[in-house]
Coordinates of C-alpha atoms in Angstrom, one line a residue:
X1 CA -150.9 -119.9 88.5
X2 CA -149.6 -118.3 91.8
X3 CA -147.0 -116.7 89.4
X4 CA -149.9 -115.1 87.6
X5 CA -151.9 -114.1 90.7
X6 CA -148.7 -112.3 92.0
X7 CA -147.9 -110.5 88.9
X8 CA -151.2 -109.3 88.8
X9 CA -151.1 -107.6 92.2
X10 CA -148.6 -105.9 91.4
X11 CA -150.0 -104.5 88.3
X12 CA -152.5 -103.4 90.3
X13 CA -150.4 -102.2 93.3
X14 CA -148.2 -100.2 90.3
X15 CA -151.7 -99.0 88.7
X16 CA -153.0 -97.5 91.8
X17 CA -149.5 -95.7 92.9
X18 CA -149.4 -94.4 89.6
X19 CA -153.2 -92.7 89.5
X20 CA -152.2 -91.0 93.0
X21 CA -149.0 -89.6 92.2
X22 CA -150.9 -88.4 89.4
X23 CA -154.0 -86.8 91.7
X24 CA -151.1 -85.2 93.7
X25 CA -150.1 -83.4 91.1
X26 CA -153.6 -81.8 90.0
X27 CA -155.6 -84.8 88.2
X28 CA -158.8 -83.1 90.2
X29 CA -159.5 -79.9 89.4
X30 CA -162.1 -77.4 91.6
X31 CA -165.4 -78.4 89.7
X32 CA -167.4 -76.0 91.7
X33 CA -169.6 -73.7 89.6
X34 CA -171.0 -70.6 90.5
X35 CA -174.5 -71.2 89.9
X36 CA -176.0 -68.1 92.0
X37 CA -174.6 -65.3 94.0
X38 CA -175.1 -63.1 96.9
X39 CA -172.4 -60.7 96.6
X40 CA -168.6 -60.4 96.5
X41 CA -167.0 -57.8 98.3
X42 CA -163.1 -56.8 97.2
X43 CA -161.0 -54.5 98.8
X44 CA -157.2 -53.7 97.3
X45 CA -154.9 -51.6 98.9
X46 CA -151.3 -49.6 98.3
X47 CA -149.3 -47.0 99.5
X48 CA -151.7 -44.3 98.8
X49 CA -155.0 -45.3 97.8
X50 CA -157.7 -48.2 99.1
X51 CA -160.7 -49.3 97.0
X52 CA -163.9 -51.1 97.9
X53 CA -165.6 -52.9 95.4
X54 CA -169.1 -54.2 96.2
X55 CA -170.9 -56.3 94.0
X56 CA -174.1 -57.2 94.6
X57 CA -176.8 -59.3 93.1
X58 CA -180.2 -57.8 92.8
X59 CA -182.0 -60.6 90.7
X60 CA -181.7 -60.1 87.1
X61 CA -179.4 -57.2 87.4
X62 CA -176.0 -57.0 89.7
X63 CA -175.0 -53.7 91.0
X64 CA -171.0 -53.2 91.1
X65 CA -169.9 -50.5 92.8
X66 CA -166.6 -48.9 93.5
X67 CA -165.5 -46.7 96.8
X68 CA -162.5 -44.9 97.3
X69 CA -161.9 -45.1 100.9
X70 CA -160.3 -41.5 102.7
X71 CA -159.3 -41.2 105.9
X72 CA -159.7 -37.9 108.1
X73 CA -159.7 -37.0 111.7
X74 CA -158.3 -40.8 112.0
X75 CA -162.0 -42.4 110.4
X76 CA -162.2 -43.9 107.5
X77 CA -165.2 -42.7 105.1
X78 CA -166.2 -44.8 102.0
X79 CA -166.9 -42.5 98.7
X80 CA -169.1 -43.3 95.9
X81 CA -167.0 -43.3 92.6
X82 CA -168.1 -45.1 90.4
X83 CA -171.4 -47.8 89.8
X84 CA -173.3 -49.6 87.0
X85 CA -175.9 -52.5 86.8
X86 CA -175.0 -55.3 84.4
X87 CA -177.1 -58.5 83.5
X88 CA -176.4 -61.3 86.6
X89 CA -176.6 -64.3 84.1
X90 CA -173.8 -62.8 82.0
X91 CA -172.0 -61.5 84.7
X92 CA -172.0 -64.9 87.0
X93 CA -170.8 -66.7 83.6
X94 CA -167.8 -64.7 83.8
X95 CA -167.2 -65.5 87.5
X96 CA -167.0 -69.2 86.3
X97 CA -165.0 -68.1 83.5
X98 CA -162.4 -66.7 85.6
X99 CA -162.4 -69.5 87.9
X100 CA -163.6 -67.5 91.0
X101 CA -164.8 -70.7 93.1
X102 CA -160.9 -72.4 92.4
X103 CA -159.7 -69.0 94.8
X104 CA -161.3 -70.7 98.2
X105 CA -158.3 -70.6 100.9
X106 CA -155.9 -68.5 98.2
X107 CA -153.3 -66.8 100.5
X108 CA -150.9 -65.0 98.4
X109 CA -147.7 -64.3 101.0
X110 CA -145.7 -61.3 99.8
X111 CA -142.5 -62.0 97.8
X112 CA -139.6 -61.2 98.6
X113 CA -137.3 -58.5 97.4
X114 CA -140.6 -56.6 96.9
X115 CA -141.0 -53.4 98.6
X116 CA -144.3 -52.4 97.8
X117 CA -147.3 -53.4 95.8
X118 CA -151.3 -54.3 96.3
X119 CA -152.9 -56.2 98.9
X120 CA -156.1 -57.6 98.0
X121 CA -159.1 -59.4 99.8
X122 CA -161.9 -60.9 98.8
X123 CA -165.3 -62.5 100.1
X124 CA -168.3 -63.6 98.1
X125 CA -171.1 -65.9 99.2
X126 CA -172.1 -68.0 96.4
X127 CA -174.5 -71.2 95.6
X128 CA -176.6 -69.8 98.7
X129 CA -174.2 -70.5 101.7
X130 CA -170.7 -71.2 100.3
X131 CA -168.3 -68.4 101.1
X132 CA -165.5 -67.9 98.9
X133 CA -162.4 -65.7 100.9
X134 CA -159.0 -65.2 99.7
X135 CA -156.5 -62.7 100.1
X136 CA -153.0 -61.3 99.3
X137 CA -150.1 -58.8 99.0
X138 CA -148.7 -58.6 95.0
X139 CA -149.6 -62.0 95.0
X140 CA -152.9 -63.4 93.5
X141 CA -154.8 -66.4 92.5
X142 CA -155.1 -67.3 88.6
X143 CA -157.2 -65.0 86.5
X144 CA -157.6 -62.5 89.4
X145 CA -155.9 -59.4 87.5
X146 CA -158.0 -60.4 84.3
X147 CA -161.3 -60.0 86.8
X148 CA -160.4 -56.9 87.9
X149 CA -159.8 -55.6 84.1
X150 CA -163.1 -56.8 83.6
X151 CA -164.6 -55.5 86.6
X152 CA -163.1 -51.9 86.1
X153 CA -163.9 -52.3 82.2
X154 CA -167.5 -52.2 83.5
X155 CA -167.1 -49.4 85.8
X156 CA -165.2 -47.4 83.2
X157 CA -168.1 -48.1 80.0
X158 CA -170.6 -46.4 82.9
X159 CA -168.7 -43.8 83.9
X160 CA -171.0 -42.6 86.5
X161 CA -170.1 -40.2 89.2
X162 CA -172.9 -40.1 91.6
X163 CA -171.3 -37.5 93.4
X164 CA -170.6 -34.9 90.4

């Protein structure tokens, strides 16, 4: 009887260790879904260009704006390049497809032996008071580049430049 009890305790201990090891390597995922968002601000900068993306929830529509930053006489000037409106419900679904909530806390260090590249910073206010922050230098969270291609595709479809 004592031997069976000891055997059972060893089995439970081994099971707990195996479960712990699996969890260390990602058995739990970030299940936070974007149900609603207030705004998303993204800055991408390289050697010659800095772009600000401003994404604002207006209710049933979401406004996406692209600004280019120019420096003149030591001052930063934002010039609106493109702007479009998209359906907020569809856009929110896309935020979940790209995994925006999982990017929180991402800090992508610049890779060795890469002398140039794109730096980014992202701040998003979602689900009331949750703030998502991510940044990096030529190192991006999973699906970030696909997300930016999606954003730029939406802007390209509209091809509006209020300054022209």
